[in-house]
N, CA, C and O atoms as a DFTB+ gen file, in Angstrom:
684 C
 N C O
     1  1     132.465     136.252      39.831
     2  2     132.788     136.673      41.127
     3  2     134.492     135.888      41.214
     4  3     134.743     134.826      40.644
     5  1     135.592     136.739      42.105
     6  2     136.826     135.760      42.573
     7  2     136.184     135.576      44.313
     8  3     135.420     136.067      45.144
     9  1     136.854     134.827      44.140
    10  2     136.765     134.027      45.854
    11  2     138.489     134.814      46.403
    12  3     139.614     134.565      45.969
    13  1     138.221     135.409      47.062
    14  2     139.803     136.201      47.310
    15  2     139.711     135.899      48.833
    16  3     138.678     135.827      49.498
    17  1     141.142     135.718      49.303
    18  2     141.096     135.323      50.735
    19  2     141.965     136.271      51.077
    20  3     142.962     136.526      50.401
    21  1     141.516     137.133      52.634
    22  2     141.928     138.368      53.590
    23  2     143.087     137.501      53.850
    24  3     143.133     136.273      53.771
    25  1     144.192     138.483      54.232
    26  2     145.849     137.457      55.061
    27  2     145.018     138.466      56.507
    28  3     144.049     139.178      56.769
    29  1     146.342     137.815      57.125
    30  2     146.642     138.213      58.719
    31  2     146.601     140.137      58.208
    32  3     145.566     140.748      58.474
    33  1     147.185     140.516      57.859
    34  2     148.302     141.646      57.039
    35  2     147.370     142.619      56.467
    36  3     147.638     143.756      56.078
    37  1     145.770     141.772      56.467
    38  2     145.547     142.646      55.149
    39  2     145.013     142.984      54.438
    40  3     143.991     143.649      54.268
    41  1     146.329     142.113      53.475
    42  2     145.794     141.904      52.203
    43  2     145.338     141.420      51.186
    44  3     144.421     142.241      51.161
    45  1     145.134     140.773      50.245
    46  2     144.036     139.612      49.733
    47  2     145.284     138.765      48.819
    48  3     146.325     139.182      48.313
    49  1     144.521     137.086      48.875
    50  2     145.388     137.013      47.970
    51  2     143.920     136.695      47.698
    52  3     142.967     137.080      48.376
    53  1     143.856     135.461      45.924
    54  2     143.650     134.151      44.924
    55  2     143.854     134.542      43.993
    56  3     144.727     135.313      43.593
    57  1     142.521     133.714      43.218
    58  2     141.250     132.932      44.193
    59  2     141.964     131.411      44.054
    60  3     142.869     130.985      43.336
    61  1     140.897     130.644      45.355
    62  2     141.071     130.038      45.803
    63  2     141.179     128.306      45.188
    64  3     140.013     127.950      45.361
    65  1     141.478     127.809      44.944
    66  2     140.765     127.139      44.365
    67  2     139.461     125.567      45.106
    68  3     139.670     124.681      45.934
    69  1     138.516     125.839      44.470
    70  2     137.362     124.986      45.026
    71  2     138.000     123.663      45.588
    72  3     138.906     122.949      45.158
    73  1     137.240     123.598      46.650
    74  2     137.525     121.980      47.073
    75  2     136.309     121.094      47.423
    76  3     135.137     121.354      47.694
    77  1     136.758     120.372      47.356
    78  2     135.125     119.053      47.596
    79  2     135.058     119.331      49.130
    80  3     135.971     119.884      49.743
    81  1     133.558     118.772      49.855
    82  2     132.618     118.273      50.597
    83  2     133.763     117.400      51.314
    84  3     133.826     117.212      52.529
    85  1     134.485     116.994      50.537
    86  2     135.081     115.175      51.573
    87  2     136.311     115.570      51.489
    88  3     136.926     114.802      52.228
    89  1     137.098     116.367      50.997
    90  2     138.951     116.851      50.830
    91  2     138.188     117.872      52.250
    92  3     139.078     118.030      53.086
    93  1     137.601     118.177      52.455
    94  2     136.974     119.438      53.699
    95  2     136.403     118.751      54.775
    96  3     136.094     119.464      55.730
    97  1     136.176     117.524      54.874
    98  2     135.765     116.743      56.122
    99  2     137.342     115.727      56.446
   100  3     137.578     115.193      57.530
   101  1     138.054     115.674      55.490
   102  2     139.402     114.601      56.412
   103  2     140.373     116.247      56.459
   104  3     141.238     116.323      57.331
   105  1     140.240     117.050      55.839
   106  2     140.989     117.763      56.473
   107  2     140.702     118.377      57.558
   108  3     141.707     118.691      58.196
   109  1     139.495     118.743      58.129
   110  2     138.760     119.475      59.068
   111  2     138.653     118.342      60.265
   112  3     138.455     118.739      61.414
   113  1     138.786     116.894      59.986
   114  2     139.308     115.759      61.176
   115  2     140.482     115.519      61.052
   116  3     140.179     114.473      61.626
   117  1     141.093     115.470      60.951
   118  2     142.831     115.805      60.716
   119  2     143.208     117.080      61.442
   120  3     144.265     117.225      62.058
   121  1     142.704     117.564      61.377
   122  2     142.834     118.795      61.368
   123  2     142.791     118.856      63.527
   124  3     143.689     119.060      64.344
   125  1     141.372     118.581      63.679
   126  2     140.609     118.647      64.627
   127  2     141.289     117.493      65.780
   128  3     141.002     117.611      66.971
   129  1     142.468     116.069      65.162
   130  2     143.009     115.265      65.900
   131  2     144.945     115.618      65.748
   132  3     145.892     114.894      66.056
   133  1     144.925     116.591      65.331
   134  2     146.229     116.722      65.357
   135  2     146.453     117.414      66.443
   136  3     147.445     117.286      67.161
   137  1     145.428     118.273      66.630
   138  2     145.147     119.377      67.919
   139  2     144.775     118.821      69.493
   140  3     144.913     119.333      70.604
   141  1     144.190     117.405      68.979
   142  2     144.540     116.866      70.485
   143  2     144.885     115.844      70.622
   144  3     144.362     114.978      71.325
   145  1     146.297     115.729      69.651
   146  2     147.294     115.394      69.703
   147  2     147.514     113.332      69.291
   148  3     148.181     112.414      69.769
   149  1     146.438     113.500      68.091
   150  2     145.818     112.493      67.732
   151  2     146.686     112.143      66.097
   152  3     146.248     112.661      65.069
   153  1     148.016     111.151      66.065
   154  2     148.705     111.405      64.802
   155  2     147.838     110.352      63.727
   156  3     147.442     109.192      63.843
   157  1     147.762     111.334      62.669
   158  2     147.220     110.655      61.255
   159  2     147.546     109.835      60.873
   160  3     146.944     109.116      60.075
   161  1     148.929     109.631      61.457
   162  2     149.570     108.300      60.370
   163  2     150.172     107.560      61.285
   164  3     151.368     107.305      61.426
   165  1     149.137     107.197      61.969
   166  2     149.079     105.981      62.806
   167  2     148.338     104.703      62.871
   168  3     147.393     104.394      63.598
   169  1     149.138     103.829      61.703
   170  2     148.246     102.663      61.677
   171  2     148.673     101.379      61.779
   172  3     148.990     100.473      61.008
   173  1     148.570     101.609      63.284
   174  2     148.575     100.224      64.155
   175  2     147.867      99.506      64.283
   176  3     148.324      98.441      64.699
   177  1     146.346      99.551      64.041
   178  2     145.175      99.438      63.397
   179  2     144.531      98.322      62.512
   180  3     143.534      97.601      62.469
   181  1     146.076      98.697      61.599
   182  2     145.593      97.342      60.191
   183  2     147.618      97.717      59.893
   184  3     148.450      98.427      60.458
   185  1     147.636      96.427      58.291
   186  2     148.389      96.111      58.532
   187  2     148.376      96.712      56.935
   188  3     147.401      96.796      56.188
   189  1     149.911      97.136      56.642
   190  2     149.608      98.483      55.145
   191  2     150.602      97.911      54.593
   192  3     151.347      97.262      55.327
   193  1     150.937      98.003      52.917
   194  2     151.301      97.515      52.096
   195  2     151.687      98.652      51.131
   196  3     151.118      99.624      51.628
   197  1     152.194      98.982      50.272
   198  2     152.834      99.380      48.839
   199  2     152.805      98.747      47.858
   200  3     153.830      98.548      47.207
   201  1     151.380      98.173      47.433
   202  2     151.617      97.199      46.277
   203  2     151.906      97.701      44.387
   204  3     151.625      96.994      43.419
   205  1     152.394      98.793      44.362
   206  2     153.123     100.203      43.583
   207  2     151.483     100.898      42.960
   208  3     151.330     102.119      42.947
   209  1     150.594     100.145      42.579
   210  2     149.183     101.413      42.042
   211  2     148.560     101.262      42.828
   212  3     147.510     101.906      42.808
   213  1     148.844     100.222      44.129
   214  2     147.437      99.957      45.185
   215  2     148.087     100.237      46.783
   216  3     149.063      99.510      46.968
   217  1     147.837     100.917      47.692
   218  2     148.402     100.762      49.072
   219  2     147.264      99.443      49.510
   220  3     146.089      99.709      49.255
   221  1     147.547      97.993      50.173
   222  2     146.375      97.331      50.535
   223  2     146.559      97.640      52.140
   224  3     147.578      98.277      52.404
   225  1     146.043      97.420      52.820
   226  2     145.513      98.122      54.256
   227  2     144.443      96.671      54.531
   228  3     143.390      96.282      54.026
   229  1     145.588      96.037      55.867
   230  2     144.170      94.719      56.555
   231  2     143.866      94.889      57.899
   232  3     144.518      95.002      58.937
   233  1     143.093      94.879      57.695
   234  2     142.004      95.614      58.468
   235  2     141.474      94.197      59.547
   236  3     141.227      93.028      59.250
   237  1     141.440      95.000      61.011
   238  2     140.925      93.824      61.689
   239  2     139.830      93.473      62.351
   240  3     138.894      93.754      61.602
   241  1     139.411      93.001      63.366
   242  2     138.011      93.123      64.331
   243  2     138.159      94.286      65.081
   244  3     137.189      95.017      65.283
   245  1     139.703      94.635      65.686
   246  2     139.849      95.282      67.188
   247  2     139.854      96.634      66.465
   248  3     139.643      97.689      67.064
   249  1     140.148      96.544      64.917
   250  2     140.350      97.637      64.510
   251  2     139.239      98.568      64.215
   252  3     139.402      99.746      64.530
   253  1     138.096      98.192      63.635
   254  2     136.497      98.887      63.355
   255  2     135.868      98.484      64.583
   256  3     134.746      98.989      64.609
   257  1     136.125      97.690      65.774
   258  2     135.498      98.272      66.692
   259  2     135.748      98.873      67.568
   260  3     135.020      98.906      68.560
   261  1     137.178      99.723      67.432
   262  2     138.006     100.978      68.236
   263  2     137.233     101.839      67.669
   264  3     136.977     102.709      68.501
   265  1     136.408     102.181      66.060
   266  2     135.584     102.765      65.633
   267  2     135.007     103.699      66.452
   268  3     135.284     104.850      66.789
   269  1     133.552     102.385      66.846
   270  2     132.418     103.112      67.932
   271  2     133.623     103.518      69.651
   272  3     133.458     104.338      70.554
   273  1     134.309     102.879      69.497
   274  2     134.755     102.685      70.770
   275  2     134.236     104.298      71.601
   276  3     133.522     104.986      70.871
   277  1     134.471     104.774      72.702
   278  2     134.174     106.426      73.437
   279  2     135.504     106.070      73.371
   280  3     135.559     105.989      72.144
   281  1     136.863     105.734      73.816
   282  2     138.334     107.022      73.566
   283  2     139.148     106.888      72.679
   284  3     139.042     105.856      72.016
   285  1     140.238     107.841      72.330
   286  2     140.717     107.911      71.318
   287  2     140.713     106.345      70.668
   288  3     139.546     106.016      70.456
   289  1     141.013     106.014      70.550
   290  2     141.314     104.490      69.641
   291  2     140.405     104.403      68.332
   292  3     140.641     103.682      67.363
   293  1     139.121     105.432      68.506
   294  2     138.103     105.352      67.319
   295  2     138.586     106.624      66.030
   296  3     138.276     106.651      64.839
   297  1     139.245     107.366      66.648
   298  2     139.233     108.565      66.294
   299  2     141.140     108.228      65.475
   300  3     141.438     108.300      64.283
   301  1     141.742     108.001      66.249
   302  2     143.298     107.182      66.046
   303  2     142.400     106.554      64.543
   304  3     142.285     107.221      63.514
   305  1     141.843     105.158      64.733
   306  2     141.735     104.127      63.264
   307  2     140.957     105.530      62.326
   308  3     141.628     105.682      61.306
   309  1     140.104     106.276      62.362
   310  2     139.448     107.035      61.757
   311  2     140.886     107.957      61.157
   312  3     141.648     107.798      60.204
   313  1     140.832     108.455      61.703
   314  2     142.525     109.613      61.104
   315  2     143.698     108.256      60.722
   316  3     144.242     108.536      59.654
   317  1     143.964     107.569      61.008
   318  2     144.571     106.254      60.326
   319  2     144.027     106.437      58.889
   320  3     144.643     107.267      58.221
   321  1     142.815     105.711      58.192
   322  2     141.999     105.708      57.237
   323  2     141.996     106.834      56.576
   324  3     141.850     106.805      55.354
   325  1     142.185     108.262      57.387
   326  2     142.120     109.303      56.559
   327  2     143.425     109.821      55.897
   328  3     143.590     110.219      54.744
   329  1     144.541     109.686      57.187
   330  2     145.505     109.999      56.476
   331  2     145.925     109.321      55.040
   332  3     146.371     109.914      54.058
   333  1     145.568     107.422      55.238
   334  2     145.822     106.625      54.449
   335  2     145.795     107.116      53.079
   336  3     146.700     107.127      52.244
   337  1     144.278     107.624      52.981
   338  2     143.510     108.103      51.825
   339  2     144.465     109.626      51.466
   340  3     145.043     109.611      50.379
   341  1     144.552     110.284      51.916
   342  2     145.606     110.952      51.612
   343  2     146.764     110.654      50.970
   344  3     146.908     111.080      49.825
   345  1     147.518     110.082      51.419
   346  2     148.687     109.676      50.856
   347  2     148.251     109.286      49.513
   348  3     148.876     109.797      48.584
   349  1     147.205     108.399      49.204
   350  2     146.766     107.660      48.674
   351  2     146.606     108.573      46.801
   352  3     146.705     108.249      45.617
   353  1     146.238     110.127      47.844
   354  2     145.576     111.502      46.239
   355  2     147.181     111.664      45.635
   356  3     147.595     111.484      44.490
   357  1     147.926     112.088      46.912
   358  2     149.330     112.325      46.837
   359  2     150.004     111.402      45.895
   360  3     150.281     111.677      44.728
   361  1     150.302     110.009      46.650
   362  2     151.117     108.897      45.669
   363  2     150.266     108.087      44.023
   364  3     150.560     107.147      43.285
   365  1     149.015     109.213      44.088
   366  2     148.383     108.525      43.129
   367  2     148.760     106.871      43.304
   368  3     149.525     106.170      42.641
   369  1     147.896     106.543      44.482
   370  2     147.936     105.020      44.690
   371  2     146.095     104.606      44.643
   372  3     145.304     105.547      44.697
   373  1     145.647     103.386      44.556
   374  2     144.144     103.094      44.988
   375  2     144.123     102.534      46.049
   376  3     145.159     101.924      46.316
   377  1     143.529     102.508      46.597
   378  2     143.124     101.998      48.617
   379  2     141.876     100.362      48.538
   380  3     140.671     100.129      48.627
   381  1     143.069      99.672      48.337
   382  2     142.857      98.040      49.046
   383  2     142.763      98.217      50.222
   384  3     143.731      98.669      50.833
   385  1     141.419      97.874      50.959
   386  2     141.003      97.496      52.340
   387  2     140.290      96.204      52.233
   388  3     139.256      95.819      51.686
   389  1     141.065      95.765      52.834
   390  2     140.767      93.969      53.723
   391  2     139.999      93.819      54.740
   392  3     140.451      94.245      55.803
   393  1     138.720      93.226      54.756
   394  2     138.329      93.272      56.034
   395  2     138.436      91.780      55.760
   396  3     139.568      92.110      56.114
   397  1     138.424      90.683      55.536
   398  2     138.198      89.187      55.341
   399  2     138.570      89.358      56.417
   400  3     137.745      88.450      56.516
   401  1     139.213      89.718      57.976
   402  2     139.378      89.594      58.652
   403  2     138.501      89.717      60.110
   404  3     138.462      89.072      61.158
   405  1     137.941      90.707      59.662
   406  2     136.117      90.946      59.838
   407  2     135.227      90.276      59.863
   408  3     134.614      89.747      58.937
   409  1     135.036      90.230      61.240
   410  2     133.462      89.503      61.202
   411  2     132.032      90.064      61.107
   412  3     130.960      89.519      60.846
   413  1     132.490      91.798      61.515
   414  2     131.586      92.550      62.047
   415  2     131.088      93.851      61.478
   416  3     130.739      94.572      62.413
   417  1     130.919      94.433      60.310
   418  2     131.160      95.335      59.592
   419  2     130.196      96.853      60.647
   420  3     128.993      96.855      60.385
   421  1     130.492      97.620      61.351
   422  2     130.136      98.763      61.656
   423  2     129.449      99.626      61.414
   424  3     129.999     100.355      60.588
   425  1     127.957     100.166      61.847
   426  2     127.710     101.167      60.305
   427  2     128.796     102.725      60.764
   428  3     129.404     103.189      59.799
   429  1     128.928     103.178      61.611
   430  2     130.351     103.808      61.090
   431  2     131.875     103.411      61.226
   432  3     132.819     104.169      61.448
   433  1     131.884     102.433      61.092
   434  2     133.035     102.005      60.157
   435  2     132.817     102.541      58.288
   436  3     133.370     103.281      57.474
   437  1     131.438     101.428      58.380
   438  2     131.335     101.739      56.637
   439  2     131.355     102.641      56.265
   440  3     131.964     102.983      55.252
   441  1     130.393     103.625      57.284
   442  2     130.215     105.606      57.034
   443  2     131.695     106.045      57.265
   444  3     132.169     106.700      56.336
   445  1     132.227     105.890      57.960
   446  2     133.821     106.060      57.269
   447  2     134.273     105.985      55.944
   448  3     134.528     106.926      55.193
   449  1     134.385     104.216      55.622
   450  2     134.679     104.003      54.381
   451  2     133.933     104.221      53.230
   452  3     134.407     103.931      52.131
   453  1     132.919     104.656      53.338
   454  2     131.888     105.495      52.531
   455  2     132.908     107.347      52.501
   456  3     133.816     107.736      51.767
   457  1     132.367     107.851      53.351
   458  2     133.803     109.209      52.342
   459  2     135.224     108.907      52.312
   460  3     135.895     109.837      51.865
   461  1     135.716     108.125      52.574
   462  2     137.064     108.170      51.856
   463  2     136.735     107.304      50.640
   464  3     137.441     107.680      49.704
   465  1     135.947     106.304      50.293
   466  2     135.500     106.104      48.737
   467  2     135.237     107.631      48.150
   468  3     135.803     107.913      47.094
   469  1     134.479     108.539      48.728
   470  2     134.263     110.044      47.765
   471  2     135.358     110.499      47.782
   472  3     136.011     110.750      46.769
   473  1     135.753     110.688      49.021
   474  2     137.055     111.832      48.266
   475  2     138.067     111.341      48.192
   476  3     138.944     111.969      48.784
   477  1     138.692     109.561      47.231
   478  2     139.088     108.862      46.956
   479  2     138.987     108.974      45.539
   480  3     139.933     109.041      44.754
   481  1     137.223     108.995      45.150
   482  2     136.529     109.071      44.046
   483  2     136.404     110.324      43.195
   484  3     135.982     110.391      42.040
   485  1     136.805     111.213      43.902
   486  2     136.871     112.560      43.729
   487  2     138.474     112.843      42.763
   488  3     138.528     113.367      41.650
   489  1     139.735     112.293      43.626
   490  2     141.800     112.608      43.716
   491  2     141.379     111.822      41.739
   492  3     142.130     112.211      40.845
   493  1     139.948     110.585      41.273
   494  2     140.885     109.929      40.511
   495  2     141.095     108.791      40.346
   496  3     141.447     108.100      39.390
   497  1     140.576     108.439      42.520
   498  2     141.430     106.865      42.910
   499  2     140.134     106.255      43.041
   500  3     138.990     106.680      42.880
   501  1     140.690     104.979      43.425
   502  2     139.114     104.321      44.171
   503  2     139.726     103.526      44.752
   504  3     140.793     103.009      44.424
   505  1     138.621     103.230      46.372
   506  2     138.477     102.163      47.128
   507  2     138.237     100.842      46.661
   508  3     138.240     100.817      45.430
   509  1     138.047      99.817      47.148
   510  2     138.339      98.490      46.528
   511  2     138.269      97.840      47.954
   512  3     139.256      97.913      48.687
   513  1     137.549      97.442      48.211
   514  2     136.726      96.401      49.338
   515  2     137.342      94.634      49.126
   516  3     137.268      94.016      48.063
   517  1     137.704      94.300      49.924
   518  2     137.736      92.040      49.846
   519  2     137.839      92.184      50.760
   520  3     138.290      92.919      51.640
   521  1     137.297      91.271      50.514
   522  2     137.016      89.909      52.423
   523  2     135.791      90.564      52.576
   524  3     135.893      91.551      53.305
   525  1     134.329      90.298      52.010
   526  2     133.290      91.711      52.054
   527  2     132.440      90.139      51.488
   528  3     131.858      89.398      52.280
   529  1     132.543      89.860      49.906
   530  2     132.274      89.117      49.738
   531  2     131.862      87.252      49.625
   532  3     132.662      86.642      48.915
   533  1     130.868      86.495      50.173
   534  2     130.895      85.396      51.014
   535  2     131.225      85.561      51.981
   536  3     131.941      84.651      52.399
   537  1     130.990      86.664      52.909
   538  2     130.963      86.749      54.356
   539  2     129.296      86.498      55.064
   540  3     128.385      86.101      54.337
   541  1     129.183      86.645      55.808
   542  2     128.124      86.736      56.526
   543  2     127.242      87.540      55.747
   544  3     127.624      88.683      55.495
   545  1     126.304      87.221      55.382
   546  2     125.030      88.452      54.984
   547  2     124.801      89.491      55.887
   548  3     125.069      90.473      55.195
   549  1     124.461      89.930      57.044
   550  2     124.952      90.841      57.800
   551  2     125.942      92.044      57.923
   552  3     125.676      93.237      58.069
   553  1     127.190      91.402      57.822
   554  2     128.331      92.483      56.922
   555  2     128.581      92.504      55.549
   556  3     129.568      93.071      55.080
   557  1     127.500      91.746      54.677
   558  2     128.043      92.177      53.057
   559  2     126.384      93.344      53.146
   560  3     126.270      94.054      52.146
   561  1     125.273      93.508      54.191
   562  2     123.821      94.044      54.235
   563  2     124.637      95.699      54.283
   564  3     124.600      96.633      53.482
   565  1     125.347      95.522      55.606
   566  2     125.776      96.150      56.588
   567  2     126.714      97.549      55.447
   568  3     126.400      98.722      55.243
   569  1     127.303      97.139      55.190
   570  2     128.473      97.454      54.443
   571  2     127.745      98.254      53.583
   572  3     128.021      99.450      53.679
   573  1     126.845      97.942      52.718
   574  2     125.673      98.129      51.793
   575  2     125.291      99.294      51.763
   576  3     125.399     100.170      50.906
   577  1     124.621      99.253      53.209
   578  2     124.513     100.634      53.705
   579  2     124.979     101.459      53.619
   580  3     124.587     101.863      52.524
   581  1     125.515     102.031      53.922
   582  2     126.476     102.675      53.766
   583  2     127.154     103.128      52.501
   584  3     127.255     104.300      52.139
   585  1     127.457     102.420      52.080
   586  2     128.480     102.468      50.665
   587  2     126.874     103.213      49.341
   588  3     125.646     103.133      49.320
   589  1     127.808     103.763      48.608
   590  2     127.145     104.721      48.002
   591  2     126.152     105.983      48.556
   592  3     125.404     106.696      47.887
   593  1     126.357     106.000      49.705
   594  2     125.605     106.633      50.675
   595  2     125.809     108.631      49.500
   596  3     125.028     109.570      49.348
   597  1     127.028     108.402      49.070
   598  2     127.863     109.023      48.688
   599  2     127.533     109.753      46.857
   600  3     127.760     110.817      46.279
   601  1     126.829     108.295      46.486
   602  2     126.490     108.665      45.491
   603  2     127.911     107.751      44.209
   604  3     128.044     107.536      43.004
   605  1     128.307     107.621      44.893
   606  2     129.882     106.830      44.572
   607  2     130.198     105.699      44.865
   608  3     130.988     105.466      45.780
   609  1     129.558     104.650      44.039
   610  2     129.728     102.910      45.009
   611  2     131.101     102.711      44.936
   612  3     131.937     103.155      44.150
   613  1     131.196     101.902      45.974
   614  2     132.621     101.293      46.557
   615  2     132.722     100.152      45.794
   616  3     131.674      99.617      45.430
   617  1     134.216      99.485      45.354
   618  2     134.051      98.238      44.120
   619  2     134.537      97.532      45.261
   620  3     135.127      97.843      46.296
   621  1     134.016      96.276      44.646
   622  2     134.218      94.755      45.619
   623  2     134.887      93.915      44.973
   624  3     134.562      93.625      43.821
   625  1     136.125      93.268      45.682
   626  2     136.661      92.730      44.731
   627  2     137.332      90.783      45.649
   628  3     138.280      90.654      46.424
   629  1     136.537      89.841      45.209
   630  2     137.328      88.811      45.548
   631  2     137.657      88.515      46.349
   632  3     137.135      87.815      47.217
   633  1     139.287      89.284      46.231
   634  2     140.502      89.185      47.221
   635  2     141.237      90.331      46.824
   636  3     140.970      91.102      45.902
   637  1     142.358      90.370      47.754
   638  2     143.116      91.835      47.337
   639  2     144.200      91.000      45.985
   640  3     145.037      91.804      45.574
   641  1     144.303      89.452      45.214
   642  2     144.977      90.019      44.574
   643  2     143.826      90.178      43.386
   644  3     144.315      89.981      42.274
   645  1     142.703      90.424      43.373
   646  2     141.469      90.206      42.322
   647  2     141.300      92.168      42.261
   648  3     141.085      92.910      41.302
   649  1     141.541      92.505      43.925
   650  2     141.263      94.143      43.689
   651  2     143.194      94.364      43.195
   652  3     143.145      95.276      42.368
   653  1     144.030      94.132      43.280
   654  2     145.130      94.499      42.666
   655  2     144.721      94.564      41.312
   656  3     145.064      95.635      40.810
   657  1     143.991      93.661      40.375
   658  2     143.966      93.408      39.301
   659  2     142.730      94.960      38.391
   660  3     142.595      95.388      37.244
   661  1     142.356      95.157      39.230
   662  2     141.116      96.170      39.278
   663  2     141.763      96.865      39.396
   664  3     142.104      97.120      38.241
   665  1     142.668      97.922      40.479
   666  2     143.461      98.679      40.293
   667  2     144.519      99.293      39.437
   668  3     144.823     100.472      39.256
   669  1     145.087      97.974      38.872
   670  2     146.152      98.226      37.540
   671  2     145.096      98.158      36.355
   672  3     145.656      98.113      35.260
   673  1     143.678      98.138      36.297
   674  2     143.460      98.505      35.466
   675  2     142.804      99.594      34.829
   676  3     142.012     100.276      35.480
   677  1     143.127      99.928      33.194
   678  2     142.930     101.454      32.879
   679  2     144.357     102.419      33.486
   680  3     144.376     103.617      33.201
   681  1     145.307     101.926      34.172
   682  2     146.325     103.216      34.528
   683  2     147.277     102.298      33.484
   684  3     148.412     102.674      33.192
């Protein structure tokens, strides 16, 4: 069966390519936030550098705390991370998220990271977390609570340098 899409003028185009659950979620979220006036390119919650084979995003406690904020800052953080994931898939980069400055990883931010991981995995990219090992046990345990919910485990590295080596592996 062919998947046809009806245009406004009544004509049909198709077939439409299948899209993933994660891509639909990310695009839907970014679309909703765009309508609400939230920019998906707002990186005020973390610093980001292009390392060639990967983007390195260093996250702070304020950033992850904002995820559970009832204000728009939580939406802006998620939008920025989702926007960065879309950039990674477009520019063929892995995403390294450095959590070494974060004291506590809340469940909402862990699930956000899991969604981003599922999306990147389907695009043939990797999400690599650094700064989680050697941290308080509750941070690691809570991160593992959400990591792998999608069935796609998130790679952990000891440092941003080690994460970059993992990103370059097999490229």
